[in-house]
Tab-separated table of C-alpha atoms and ligand atoms in Angstrom:
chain	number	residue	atom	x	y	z
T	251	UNK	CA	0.000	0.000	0.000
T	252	UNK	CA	1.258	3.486	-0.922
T	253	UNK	CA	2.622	5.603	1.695
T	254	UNK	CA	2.734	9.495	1.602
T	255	UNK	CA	6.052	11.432	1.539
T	256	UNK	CA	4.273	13.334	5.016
T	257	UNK	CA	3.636	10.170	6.934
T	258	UNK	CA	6.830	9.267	6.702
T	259	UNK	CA	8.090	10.211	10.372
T	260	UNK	CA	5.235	7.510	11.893
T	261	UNK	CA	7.549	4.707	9.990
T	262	UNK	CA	10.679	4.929	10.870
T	263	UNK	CA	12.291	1.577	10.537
T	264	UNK	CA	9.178	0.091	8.510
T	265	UNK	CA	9.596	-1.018	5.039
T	266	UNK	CA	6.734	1.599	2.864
T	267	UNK	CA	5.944	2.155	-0.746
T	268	UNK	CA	6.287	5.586	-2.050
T	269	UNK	CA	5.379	6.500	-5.541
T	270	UNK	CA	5.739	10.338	-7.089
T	271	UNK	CA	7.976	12.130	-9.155
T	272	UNK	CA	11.784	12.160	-8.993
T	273	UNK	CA	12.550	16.044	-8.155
T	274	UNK	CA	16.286	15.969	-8.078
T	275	UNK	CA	19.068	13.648	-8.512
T	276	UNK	CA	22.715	12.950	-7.780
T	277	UNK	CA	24.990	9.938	-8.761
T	278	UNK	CA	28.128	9.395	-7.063
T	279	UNK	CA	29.178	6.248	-8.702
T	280	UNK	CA	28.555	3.376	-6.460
T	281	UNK	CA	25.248	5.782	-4.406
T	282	UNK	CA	22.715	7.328	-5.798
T	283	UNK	CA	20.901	9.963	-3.829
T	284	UNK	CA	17.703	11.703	-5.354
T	285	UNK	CA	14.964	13.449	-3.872
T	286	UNK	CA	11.185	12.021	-4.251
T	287	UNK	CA	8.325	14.344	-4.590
T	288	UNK	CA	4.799	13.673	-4.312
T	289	UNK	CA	1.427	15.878	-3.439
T	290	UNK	CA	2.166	15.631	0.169
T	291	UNK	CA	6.040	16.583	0.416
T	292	UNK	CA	9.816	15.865	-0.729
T	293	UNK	CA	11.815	12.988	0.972
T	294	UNK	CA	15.360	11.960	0.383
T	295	UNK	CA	16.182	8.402	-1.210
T	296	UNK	CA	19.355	6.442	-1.332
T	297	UNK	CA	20.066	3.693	-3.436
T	298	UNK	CA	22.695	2.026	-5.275
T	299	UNK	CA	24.496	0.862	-8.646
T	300	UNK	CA	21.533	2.091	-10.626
T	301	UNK	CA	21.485	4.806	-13.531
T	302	UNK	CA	18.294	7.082	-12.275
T	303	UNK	CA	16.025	8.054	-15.084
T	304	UNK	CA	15.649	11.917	-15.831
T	305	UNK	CA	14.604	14.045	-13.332
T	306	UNK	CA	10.508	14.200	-13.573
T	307	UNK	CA	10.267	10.721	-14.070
T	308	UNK	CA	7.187	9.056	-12.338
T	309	UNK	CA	8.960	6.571	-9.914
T	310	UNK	CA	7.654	3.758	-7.282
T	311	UNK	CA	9.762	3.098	-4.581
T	312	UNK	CA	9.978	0.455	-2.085
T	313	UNK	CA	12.094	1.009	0.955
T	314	UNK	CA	13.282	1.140	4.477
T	315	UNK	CA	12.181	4.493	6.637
T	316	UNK	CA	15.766	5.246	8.902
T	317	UNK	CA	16.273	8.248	10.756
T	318	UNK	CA	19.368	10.894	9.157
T	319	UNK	CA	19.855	14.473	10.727
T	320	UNK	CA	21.233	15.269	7.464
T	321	UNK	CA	18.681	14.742	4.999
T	322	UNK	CA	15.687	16.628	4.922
T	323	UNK	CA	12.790	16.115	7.251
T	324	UNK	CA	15.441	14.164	9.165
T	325	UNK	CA	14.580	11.149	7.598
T	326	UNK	CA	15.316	8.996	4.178
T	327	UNK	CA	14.252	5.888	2.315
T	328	UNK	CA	16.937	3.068	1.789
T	329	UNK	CA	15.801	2.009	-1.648
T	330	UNK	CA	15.261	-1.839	-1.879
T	331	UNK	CA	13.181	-1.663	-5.022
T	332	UNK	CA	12.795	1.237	-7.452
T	333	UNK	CA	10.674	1.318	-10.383
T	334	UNK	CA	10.210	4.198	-13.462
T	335	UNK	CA	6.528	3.920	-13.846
T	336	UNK	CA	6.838	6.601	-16.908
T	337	UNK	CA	10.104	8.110	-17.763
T	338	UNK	CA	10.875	11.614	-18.325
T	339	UNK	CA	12.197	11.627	-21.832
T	340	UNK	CA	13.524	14.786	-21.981
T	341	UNK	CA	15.546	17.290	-19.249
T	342	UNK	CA	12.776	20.000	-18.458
T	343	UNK	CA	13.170	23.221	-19.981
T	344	UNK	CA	13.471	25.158	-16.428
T	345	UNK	CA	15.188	22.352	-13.458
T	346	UNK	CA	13.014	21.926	-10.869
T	347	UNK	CA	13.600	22.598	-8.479
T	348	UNK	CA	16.887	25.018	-8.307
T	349	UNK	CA	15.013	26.946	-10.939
T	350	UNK	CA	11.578	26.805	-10.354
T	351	UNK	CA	10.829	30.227	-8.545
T	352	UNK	CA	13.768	32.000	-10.049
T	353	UNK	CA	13.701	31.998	-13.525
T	354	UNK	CA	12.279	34.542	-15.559
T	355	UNK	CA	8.439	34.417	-15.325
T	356	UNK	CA	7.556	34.443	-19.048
T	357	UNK	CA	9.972	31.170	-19.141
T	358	UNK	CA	8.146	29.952	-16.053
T	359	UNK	CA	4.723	30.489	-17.469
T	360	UNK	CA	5.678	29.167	-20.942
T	361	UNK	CA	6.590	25.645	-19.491
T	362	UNK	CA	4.192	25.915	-16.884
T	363	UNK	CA	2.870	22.069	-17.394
T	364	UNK	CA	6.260	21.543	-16.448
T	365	UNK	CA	7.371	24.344	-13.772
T	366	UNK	CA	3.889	24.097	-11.892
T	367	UNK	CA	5.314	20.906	-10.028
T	368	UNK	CA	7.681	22.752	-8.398
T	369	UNK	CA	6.824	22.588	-4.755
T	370	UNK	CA	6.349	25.989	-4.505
T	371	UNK	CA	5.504	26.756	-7.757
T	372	UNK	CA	2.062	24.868	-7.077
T	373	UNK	CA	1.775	26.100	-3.332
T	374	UNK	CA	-0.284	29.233	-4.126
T	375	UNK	CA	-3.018	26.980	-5.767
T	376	UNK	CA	-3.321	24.232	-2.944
T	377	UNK	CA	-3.897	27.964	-0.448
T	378	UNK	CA	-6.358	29.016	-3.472
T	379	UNK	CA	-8.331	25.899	-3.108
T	380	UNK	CA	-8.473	26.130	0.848
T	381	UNK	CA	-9.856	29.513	0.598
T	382	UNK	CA	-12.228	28.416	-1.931
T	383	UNK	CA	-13.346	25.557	0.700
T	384	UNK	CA	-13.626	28.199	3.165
T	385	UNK	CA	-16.042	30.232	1.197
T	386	UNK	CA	-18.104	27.640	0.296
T	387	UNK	CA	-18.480	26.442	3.858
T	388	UNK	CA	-19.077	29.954	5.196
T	389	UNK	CA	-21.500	30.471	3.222
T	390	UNK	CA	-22.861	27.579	2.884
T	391	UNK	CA	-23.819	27.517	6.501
T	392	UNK	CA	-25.567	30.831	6.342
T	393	UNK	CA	-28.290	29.325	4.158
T	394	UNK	CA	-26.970	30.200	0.416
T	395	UNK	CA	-27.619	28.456	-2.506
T	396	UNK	CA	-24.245	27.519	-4.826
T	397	UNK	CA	-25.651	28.604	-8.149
T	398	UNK	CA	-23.938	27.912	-11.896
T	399	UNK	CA	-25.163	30.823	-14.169
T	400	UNK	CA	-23.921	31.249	-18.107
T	401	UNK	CA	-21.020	32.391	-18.831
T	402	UNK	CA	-22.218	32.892	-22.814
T	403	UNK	CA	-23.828	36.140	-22.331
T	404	UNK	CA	-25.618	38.778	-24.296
T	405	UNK	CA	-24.579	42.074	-22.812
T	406	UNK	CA	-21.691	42.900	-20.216
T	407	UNK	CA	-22.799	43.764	-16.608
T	408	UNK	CA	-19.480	45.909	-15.666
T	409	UNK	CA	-19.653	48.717	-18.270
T	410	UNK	CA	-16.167	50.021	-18.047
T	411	UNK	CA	-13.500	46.908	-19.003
T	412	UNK	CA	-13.730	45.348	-22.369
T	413	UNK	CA	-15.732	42.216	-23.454
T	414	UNK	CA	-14.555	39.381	-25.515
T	415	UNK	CA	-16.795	38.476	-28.276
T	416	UNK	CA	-17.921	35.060	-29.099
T	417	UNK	CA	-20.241	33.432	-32.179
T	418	UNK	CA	-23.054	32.311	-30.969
T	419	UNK	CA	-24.858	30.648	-33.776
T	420	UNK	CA	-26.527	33.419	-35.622
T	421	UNK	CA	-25.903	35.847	-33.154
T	422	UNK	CA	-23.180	37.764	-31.701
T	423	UNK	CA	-22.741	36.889	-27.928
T	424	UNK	CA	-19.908	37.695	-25.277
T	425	UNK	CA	-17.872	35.369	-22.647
T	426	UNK	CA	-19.510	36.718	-19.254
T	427	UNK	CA	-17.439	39.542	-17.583
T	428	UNK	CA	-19.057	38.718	-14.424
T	429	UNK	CA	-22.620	36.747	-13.295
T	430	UNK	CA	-23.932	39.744	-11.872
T	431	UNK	CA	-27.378	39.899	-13.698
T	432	UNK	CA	-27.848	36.336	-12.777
T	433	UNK	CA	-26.626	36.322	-9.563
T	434	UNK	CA	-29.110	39.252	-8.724
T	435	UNK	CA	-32.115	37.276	-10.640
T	436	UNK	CA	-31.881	34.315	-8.935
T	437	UNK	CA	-31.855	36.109	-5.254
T	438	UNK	CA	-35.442	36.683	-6.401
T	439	UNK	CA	-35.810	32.773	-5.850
T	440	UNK	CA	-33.254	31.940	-3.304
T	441	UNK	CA	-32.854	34.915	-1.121
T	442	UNK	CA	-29.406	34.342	-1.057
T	443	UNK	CA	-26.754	32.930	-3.742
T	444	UNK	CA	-22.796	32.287	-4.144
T	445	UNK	CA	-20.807	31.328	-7.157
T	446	UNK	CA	-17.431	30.125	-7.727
T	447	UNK	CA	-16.736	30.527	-11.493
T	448	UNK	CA	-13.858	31.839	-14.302
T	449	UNK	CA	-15.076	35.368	-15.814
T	450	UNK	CA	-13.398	37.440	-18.525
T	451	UNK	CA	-12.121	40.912	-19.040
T	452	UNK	CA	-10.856	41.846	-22.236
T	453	UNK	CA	-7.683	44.320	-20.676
T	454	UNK	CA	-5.410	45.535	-22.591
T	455	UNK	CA	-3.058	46.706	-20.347
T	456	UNK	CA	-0.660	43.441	-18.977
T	457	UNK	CA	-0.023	44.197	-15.127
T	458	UNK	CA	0.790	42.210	-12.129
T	459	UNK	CA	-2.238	42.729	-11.271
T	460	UNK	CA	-4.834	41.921	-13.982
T	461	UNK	CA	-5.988	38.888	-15.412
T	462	UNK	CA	-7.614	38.604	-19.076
T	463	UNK	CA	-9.485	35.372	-16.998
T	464	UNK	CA	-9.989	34.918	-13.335
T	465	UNK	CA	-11.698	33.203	-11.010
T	466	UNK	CA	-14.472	35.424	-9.410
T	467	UNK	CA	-16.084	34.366	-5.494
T	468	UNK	CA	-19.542	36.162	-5.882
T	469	UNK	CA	-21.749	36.422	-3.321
T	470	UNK	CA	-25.537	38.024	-3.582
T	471	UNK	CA	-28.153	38.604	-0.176
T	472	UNK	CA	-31.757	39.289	-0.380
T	473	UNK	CA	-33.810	41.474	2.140
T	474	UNK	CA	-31.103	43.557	3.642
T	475	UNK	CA	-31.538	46.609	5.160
T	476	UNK	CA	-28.362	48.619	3.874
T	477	UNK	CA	-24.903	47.559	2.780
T	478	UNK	CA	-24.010	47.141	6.403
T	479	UNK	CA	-24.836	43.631	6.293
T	480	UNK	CA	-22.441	42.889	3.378
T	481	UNK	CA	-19.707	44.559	4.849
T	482	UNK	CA	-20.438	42.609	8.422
T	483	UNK	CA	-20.843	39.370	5.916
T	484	UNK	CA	-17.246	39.617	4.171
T	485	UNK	CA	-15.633	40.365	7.545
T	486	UNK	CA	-16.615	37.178	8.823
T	487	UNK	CA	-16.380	35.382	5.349
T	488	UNK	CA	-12.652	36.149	4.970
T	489	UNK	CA	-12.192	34.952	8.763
T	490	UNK	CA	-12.997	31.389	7.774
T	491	UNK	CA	-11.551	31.840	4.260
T	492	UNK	CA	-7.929	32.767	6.094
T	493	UNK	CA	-8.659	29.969	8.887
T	494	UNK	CA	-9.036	27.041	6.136
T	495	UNK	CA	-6.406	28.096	4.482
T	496	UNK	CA	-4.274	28.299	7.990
T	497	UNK	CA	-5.542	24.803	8.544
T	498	UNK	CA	-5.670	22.965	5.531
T	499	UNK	CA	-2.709	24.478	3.841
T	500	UNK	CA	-0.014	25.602	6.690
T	501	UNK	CA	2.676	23.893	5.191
T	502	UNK	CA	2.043	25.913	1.828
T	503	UNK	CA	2.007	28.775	3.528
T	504	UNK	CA	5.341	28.297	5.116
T	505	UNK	CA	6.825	27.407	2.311
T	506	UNK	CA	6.172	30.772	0.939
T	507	UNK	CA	7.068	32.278	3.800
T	508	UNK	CA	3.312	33.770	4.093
T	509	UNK	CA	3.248	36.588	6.083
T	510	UNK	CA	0.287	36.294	8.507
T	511	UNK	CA	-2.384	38.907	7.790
T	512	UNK	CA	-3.764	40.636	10.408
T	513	UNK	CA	-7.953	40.916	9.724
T	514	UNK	CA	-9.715	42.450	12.608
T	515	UNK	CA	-12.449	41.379	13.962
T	516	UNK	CA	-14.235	45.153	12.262
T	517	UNK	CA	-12.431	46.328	9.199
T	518	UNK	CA	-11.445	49.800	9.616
T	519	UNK	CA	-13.633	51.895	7.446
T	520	UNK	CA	-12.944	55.099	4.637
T	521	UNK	CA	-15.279	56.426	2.543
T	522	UNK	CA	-14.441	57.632	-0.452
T	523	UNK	CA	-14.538	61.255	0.330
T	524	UNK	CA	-12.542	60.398	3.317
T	525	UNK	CA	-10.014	58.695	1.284
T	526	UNK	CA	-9.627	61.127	-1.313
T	527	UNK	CA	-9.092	63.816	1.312
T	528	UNK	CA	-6.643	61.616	3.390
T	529	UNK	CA	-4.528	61.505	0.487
T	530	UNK	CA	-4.343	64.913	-0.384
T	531	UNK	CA	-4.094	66.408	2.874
T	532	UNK	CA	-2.014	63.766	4.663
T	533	UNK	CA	-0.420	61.435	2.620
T	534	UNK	CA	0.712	64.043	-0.319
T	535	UNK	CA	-0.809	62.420	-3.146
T	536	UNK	CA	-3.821	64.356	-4.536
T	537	UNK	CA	-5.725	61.284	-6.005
T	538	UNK	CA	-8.328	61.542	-8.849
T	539	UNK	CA	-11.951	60.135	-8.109
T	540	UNK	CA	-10.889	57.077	-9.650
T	541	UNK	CA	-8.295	55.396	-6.613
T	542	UNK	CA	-5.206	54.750	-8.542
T	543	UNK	CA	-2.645	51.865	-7.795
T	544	UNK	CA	-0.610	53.525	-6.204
T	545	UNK	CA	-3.329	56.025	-4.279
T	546	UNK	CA	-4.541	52.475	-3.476
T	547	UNK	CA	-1.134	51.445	-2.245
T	548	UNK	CA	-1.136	54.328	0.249
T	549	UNK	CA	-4.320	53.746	1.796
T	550	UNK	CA	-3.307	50.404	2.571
T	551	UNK	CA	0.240	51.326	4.386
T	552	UNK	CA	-2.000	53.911	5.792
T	553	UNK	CA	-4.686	51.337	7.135
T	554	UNK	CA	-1.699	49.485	8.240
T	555	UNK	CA	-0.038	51.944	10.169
T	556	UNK	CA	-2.777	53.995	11.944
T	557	UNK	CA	-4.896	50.383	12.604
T	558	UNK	CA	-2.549	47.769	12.451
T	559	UNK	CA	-4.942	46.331	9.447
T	560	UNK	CA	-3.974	44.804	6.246
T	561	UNK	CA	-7.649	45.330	4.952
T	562	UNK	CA	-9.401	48.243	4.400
T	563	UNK	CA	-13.140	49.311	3.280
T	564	UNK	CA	-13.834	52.268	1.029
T	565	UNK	CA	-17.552	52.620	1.013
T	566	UNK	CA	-19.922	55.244	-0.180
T	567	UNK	CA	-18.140	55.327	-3.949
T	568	UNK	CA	-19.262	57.928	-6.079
T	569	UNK	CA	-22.261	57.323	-8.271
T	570	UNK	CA	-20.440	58.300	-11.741
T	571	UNK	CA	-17.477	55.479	-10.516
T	572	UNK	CA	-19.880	52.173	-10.006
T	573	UNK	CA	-21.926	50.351	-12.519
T	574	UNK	CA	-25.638	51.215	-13.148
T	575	UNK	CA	-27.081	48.845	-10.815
T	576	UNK	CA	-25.546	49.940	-7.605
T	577	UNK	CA	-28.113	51.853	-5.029
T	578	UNK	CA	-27.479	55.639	-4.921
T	579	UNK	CA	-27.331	57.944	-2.357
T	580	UNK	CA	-29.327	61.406	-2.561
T	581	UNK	CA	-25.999	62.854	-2.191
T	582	UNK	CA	-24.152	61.684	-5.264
T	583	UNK	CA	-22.892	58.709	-3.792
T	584	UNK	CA	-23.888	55.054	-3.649
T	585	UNK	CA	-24.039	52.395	-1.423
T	586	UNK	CA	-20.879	50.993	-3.274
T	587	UNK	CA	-17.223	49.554	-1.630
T	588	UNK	CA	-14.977	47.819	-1.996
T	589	UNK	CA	-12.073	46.169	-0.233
T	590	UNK	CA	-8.265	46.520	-0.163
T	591	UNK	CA	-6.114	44.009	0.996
T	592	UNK	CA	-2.014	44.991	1.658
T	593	UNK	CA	-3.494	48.050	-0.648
T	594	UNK	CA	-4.970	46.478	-3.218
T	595	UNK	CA	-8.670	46.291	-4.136
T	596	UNK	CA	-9.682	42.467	-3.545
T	597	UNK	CA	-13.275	43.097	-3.812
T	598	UNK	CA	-15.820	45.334	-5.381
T	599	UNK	CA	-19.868	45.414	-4.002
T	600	UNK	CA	-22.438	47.070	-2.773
T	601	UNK	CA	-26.718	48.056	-2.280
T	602	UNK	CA	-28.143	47.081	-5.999
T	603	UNK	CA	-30.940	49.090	-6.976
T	604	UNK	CA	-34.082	46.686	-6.497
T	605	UNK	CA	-37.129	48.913	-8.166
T	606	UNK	CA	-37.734	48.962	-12.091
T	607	UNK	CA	-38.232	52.215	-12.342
T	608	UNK	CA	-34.960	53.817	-10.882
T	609	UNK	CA	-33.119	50.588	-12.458
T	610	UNK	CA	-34.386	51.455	-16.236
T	611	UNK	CA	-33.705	55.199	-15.453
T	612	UNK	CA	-30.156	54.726	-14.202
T	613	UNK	CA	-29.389	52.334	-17.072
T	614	UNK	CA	-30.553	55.429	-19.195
T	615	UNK	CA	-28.555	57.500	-16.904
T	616	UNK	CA	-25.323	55.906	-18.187
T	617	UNK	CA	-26.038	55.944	-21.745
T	618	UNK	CA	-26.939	51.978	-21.896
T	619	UNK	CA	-29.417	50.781	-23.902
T	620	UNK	CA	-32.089	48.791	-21.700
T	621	UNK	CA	-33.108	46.390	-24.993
T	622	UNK	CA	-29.877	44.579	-23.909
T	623	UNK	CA	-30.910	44.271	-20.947
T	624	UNK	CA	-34.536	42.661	-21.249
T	625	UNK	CA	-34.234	39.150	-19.435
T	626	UNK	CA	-32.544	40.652	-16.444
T	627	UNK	CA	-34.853	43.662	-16.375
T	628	UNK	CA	-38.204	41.787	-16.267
T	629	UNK	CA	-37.254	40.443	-13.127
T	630	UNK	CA	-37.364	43.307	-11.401
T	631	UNK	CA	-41.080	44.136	-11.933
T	632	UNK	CA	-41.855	40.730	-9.788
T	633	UNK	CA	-40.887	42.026	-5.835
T	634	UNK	CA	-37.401	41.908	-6.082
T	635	UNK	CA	-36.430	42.555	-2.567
T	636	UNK	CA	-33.730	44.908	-1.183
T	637	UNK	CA	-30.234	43.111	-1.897
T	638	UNK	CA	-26.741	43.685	-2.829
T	639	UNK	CA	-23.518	41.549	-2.658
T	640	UNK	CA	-19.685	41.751	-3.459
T	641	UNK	CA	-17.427	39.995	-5.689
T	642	UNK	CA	-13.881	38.675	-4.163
T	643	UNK	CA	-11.248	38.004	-7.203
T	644	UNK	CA	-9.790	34.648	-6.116
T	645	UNK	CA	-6.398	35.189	-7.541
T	646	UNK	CA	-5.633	38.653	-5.998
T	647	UNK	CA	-6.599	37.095	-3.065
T	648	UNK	CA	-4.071	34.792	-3.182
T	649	UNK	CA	-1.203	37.182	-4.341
T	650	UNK	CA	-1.647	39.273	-1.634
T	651	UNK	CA	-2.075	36.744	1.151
T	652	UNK	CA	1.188	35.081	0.043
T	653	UNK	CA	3.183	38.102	-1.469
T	654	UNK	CA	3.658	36.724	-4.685
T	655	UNK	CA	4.969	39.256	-7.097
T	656	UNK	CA	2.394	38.437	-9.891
T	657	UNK	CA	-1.424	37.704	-10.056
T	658	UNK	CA	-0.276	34.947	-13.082
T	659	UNK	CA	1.271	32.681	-10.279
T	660	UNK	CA	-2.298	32.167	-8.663
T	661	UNK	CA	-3.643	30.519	-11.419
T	662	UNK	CA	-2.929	27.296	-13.260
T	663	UNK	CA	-2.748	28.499	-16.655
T	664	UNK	CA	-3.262	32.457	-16.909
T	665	UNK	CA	-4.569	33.956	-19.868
T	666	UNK	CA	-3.240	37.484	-20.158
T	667	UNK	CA	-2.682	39.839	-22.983
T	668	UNK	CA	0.136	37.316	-25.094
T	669	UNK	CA	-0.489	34.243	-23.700
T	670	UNK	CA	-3.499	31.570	-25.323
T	671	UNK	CA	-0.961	28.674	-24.488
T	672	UNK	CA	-0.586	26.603	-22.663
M	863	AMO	P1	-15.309	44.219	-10.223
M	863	AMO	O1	-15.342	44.429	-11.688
M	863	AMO	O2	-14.716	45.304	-9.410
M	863	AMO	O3	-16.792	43.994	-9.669
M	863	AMO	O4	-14.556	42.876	-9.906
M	863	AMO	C1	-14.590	42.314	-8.613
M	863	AMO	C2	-13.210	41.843	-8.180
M	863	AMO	O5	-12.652	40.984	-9.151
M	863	AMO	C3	-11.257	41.156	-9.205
M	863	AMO	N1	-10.845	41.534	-10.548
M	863	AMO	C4	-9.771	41.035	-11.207
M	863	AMO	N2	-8.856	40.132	-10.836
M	863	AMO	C5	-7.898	39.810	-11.733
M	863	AMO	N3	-7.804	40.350	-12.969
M	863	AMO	C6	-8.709	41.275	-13.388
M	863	AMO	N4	-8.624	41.779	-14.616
M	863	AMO	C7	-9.747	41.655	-12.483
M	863	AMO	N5	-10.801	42.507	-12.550
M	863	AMO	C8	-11.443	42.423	-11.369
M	863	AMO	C9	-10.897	42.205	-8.195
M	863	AMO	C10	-12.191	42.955	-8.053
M	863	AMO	O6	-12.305	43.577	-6.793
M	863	AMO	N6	-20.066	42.566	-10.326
M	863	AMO	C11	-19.081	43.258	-9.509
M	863	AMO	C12	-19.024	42.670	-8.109
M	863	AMO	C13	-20.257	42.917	-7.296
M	863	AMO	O7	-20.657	44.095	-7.152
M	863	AMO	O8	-20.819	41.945	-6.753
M	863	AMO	C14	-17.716	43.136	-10.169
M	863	AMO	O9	-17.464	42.276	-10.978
M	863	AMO	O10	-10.556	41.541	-6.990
């Protein structure tokens, strides 16, 4: 029976089975040492008079477990048996793993079928998929529905970034920028809905920080009062989010040297207005309406410094920055935020608008033509109750929380401005 490379320190002196990839390899003639990876962890084995097969190789080992201070995880296998399952038949492009994080990042992504196995090369996507599993649980426990909406769409929900175009039969259709019409229809049924799905943004601009597709953690609530309860909601939601990801993937997490964020218990609070004059009068940097990067940046060192937060909330956006459907304020502003995390913005929400009326006429408002919009405006003559949600972008997430220097590393296979393959 197959043992894993992590419950290897319960065996010492037992004979086990390992099977998983050869990672690295040495031959000193009459020894051959070489370093056996699988999902769990890396563990050293020893054997002799053999010619190892090329690193990446899939191998299955049978050994003895024996303690050695020098090897790592105190601990190796004494090969007894060793057996290429499938043979690496070429040296990888990038080595793994003496290369793995350093090489340059267009090589790393170009092989990435390859480079991805690199221990931590695939760490920030086993802490992706704990936060994921914290979401659903979350939310899952506060009575919401998982829901699966299209993602072949006929009009884009976000206005401002670009849409890529598909053929749909005879018609011209788009790949879904985000399932905010749906999500907001189907709170009419289920009061209260969450989707974990890919959406796309046709950006031109290639930053560290942008994805052309990403994996988007919506959430939607019926019959709230204000956008009080969302911001209460996502407080608690990113507690168990961080505390899965604590739990079920520590030993990523130290591997990348994660820096453990500090999330109080209430999110200090900015709204825009604030913000904007905070960085004008006190931080130097008179900002436009629209929060740059970089005014972004500063708020979070600020948040940091004055209340020992790495997240902050700017609510109350200004009507002319958020999409048609957010609720406005008499005032010019809406019931809009969103969230920064190590300053930068993690999450966008807010109030929706939830009558037909002021819905058609803020559509008009911004110049959009409510034909597109038929299916998801119907709804809204049936009782749609007060609601609103927020959307948390999965990868940035998961940059942030583990200082990676590039959204692209959170994702498997990132499709940004030059890259289709692989
Ligand atoms: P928004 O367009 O602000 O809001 O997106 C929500 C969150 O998604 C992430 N995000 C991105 N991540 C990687 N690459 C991108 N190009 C990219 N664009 C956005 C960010 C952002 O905060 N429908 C609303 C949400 C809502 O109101 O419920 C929406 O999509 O983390």
């Amino acid at each position: 029976m197959r043992t894993l490379v992590k419950d290897l320190p319960e065996k010492i002196g037992e004979t086990v089975e390992l099977m998983g990839f050869l990672h690295w390899r040495r031959d000193l003639g009459k020894v051959q040492f070489l370093l056996l990876r699988d999902r769990t962890g890396v563990v050293q084995v020893v054997t002799g008079g053999r010619r190892l097969p090329l690193p990446e190789s899939s191998l299955r080992v049978v050994g003895r477990v024996v303690a050695n201070e020098k090897a790592p995880g105190g601990l190796e296998v004494q090969a007894e048996e060793l057996e290429v399952l499938s043979p690496a038949l070429e040296p990888t492009p990038v080595e793994i793993p003496k290369e793995e994080w350093r090489a340059n990042p267009e090589t790393l992504l170009e092989y990435r079928y390859v480079t991805l196995r690199g221990e931590k090369a695939r760490a920030p996507l086993r802490v992706q998929a704990a936060l994921v599993r914290g979401f659903r649980r979350y939310l899952d426990r506060q009575g919401f529905t998982e829901v699966f909406t299209p993602k072949v769409v006929r009009a884009g929900a976000e206005g401002g970034s670009g849409l890529f175009g598909v053929d749909y039969f005879e018609h011209r259709a788009y790949l879904a920028q985000s399932p905010q019409l749906y999500k907001q229809i189907l709170v009419g049924v289920y009061e209260r809905v969450y989707e974990v799905a890919p959406v796309w943004r046709a950006e031109d601009h290639a930053t560290s920080r942008h994805l052309n597709e990403y994996l988007s953690l919506d959430v939607e609530m019926g019959f709230i009062g204000s956008e009080e309860e969302l911001l209460r909601l996502e407080e608690e939601l990113l507690q168990e989010m961080l505390e899965e990801a604590y739990v079920s993937a520590g030993r990523e997490m130290e591997l990348l040297e994660a820096e453990r964020p500090s999330l109080p218990r209430d999110i200090p609070r900015l709204t825009h207005q604030e913000a904007r004059r905070l960085l004008r009068e006190e931080l130097g940097y008179p900002a436009g309406a629209d929060l740059s990067e970089e005014a972004e940046r500063l708020l979070g060192q600020y948040a940091k410094k004055r209340w020992g937060s790495d997240w902050l909330f700017i609510t109350r956006y200004p009507r002319a920055l958020r999409p048609f459907y957010t609720y406005p304020e008499p005032d010019g502003t809406t019931r809009g935020f969103d969230l920064l995390f190590r300053g930068l913005e993690i999450t966008s929400g807010g109030q929706r608008i939830h009558r037909y009326e002021e819905l058609l006429e803020s559509l008009k408002a911004k110049g959009m033509d409510p034909e597109g919009f038929r299916g998801y405006l119907e709804v809204f003559k049936y009782g749609m109750p007060p609601h609103g949600g927020f959307a948390i972008g999965a990868e940035r997430l998961t940059q942030k929380l583990l200082g990676l220097p590039n959204v692209r590393y959170a994702r498997a296979f990132p499709r940004d401005r030059h890259r289709l393959e692989p």
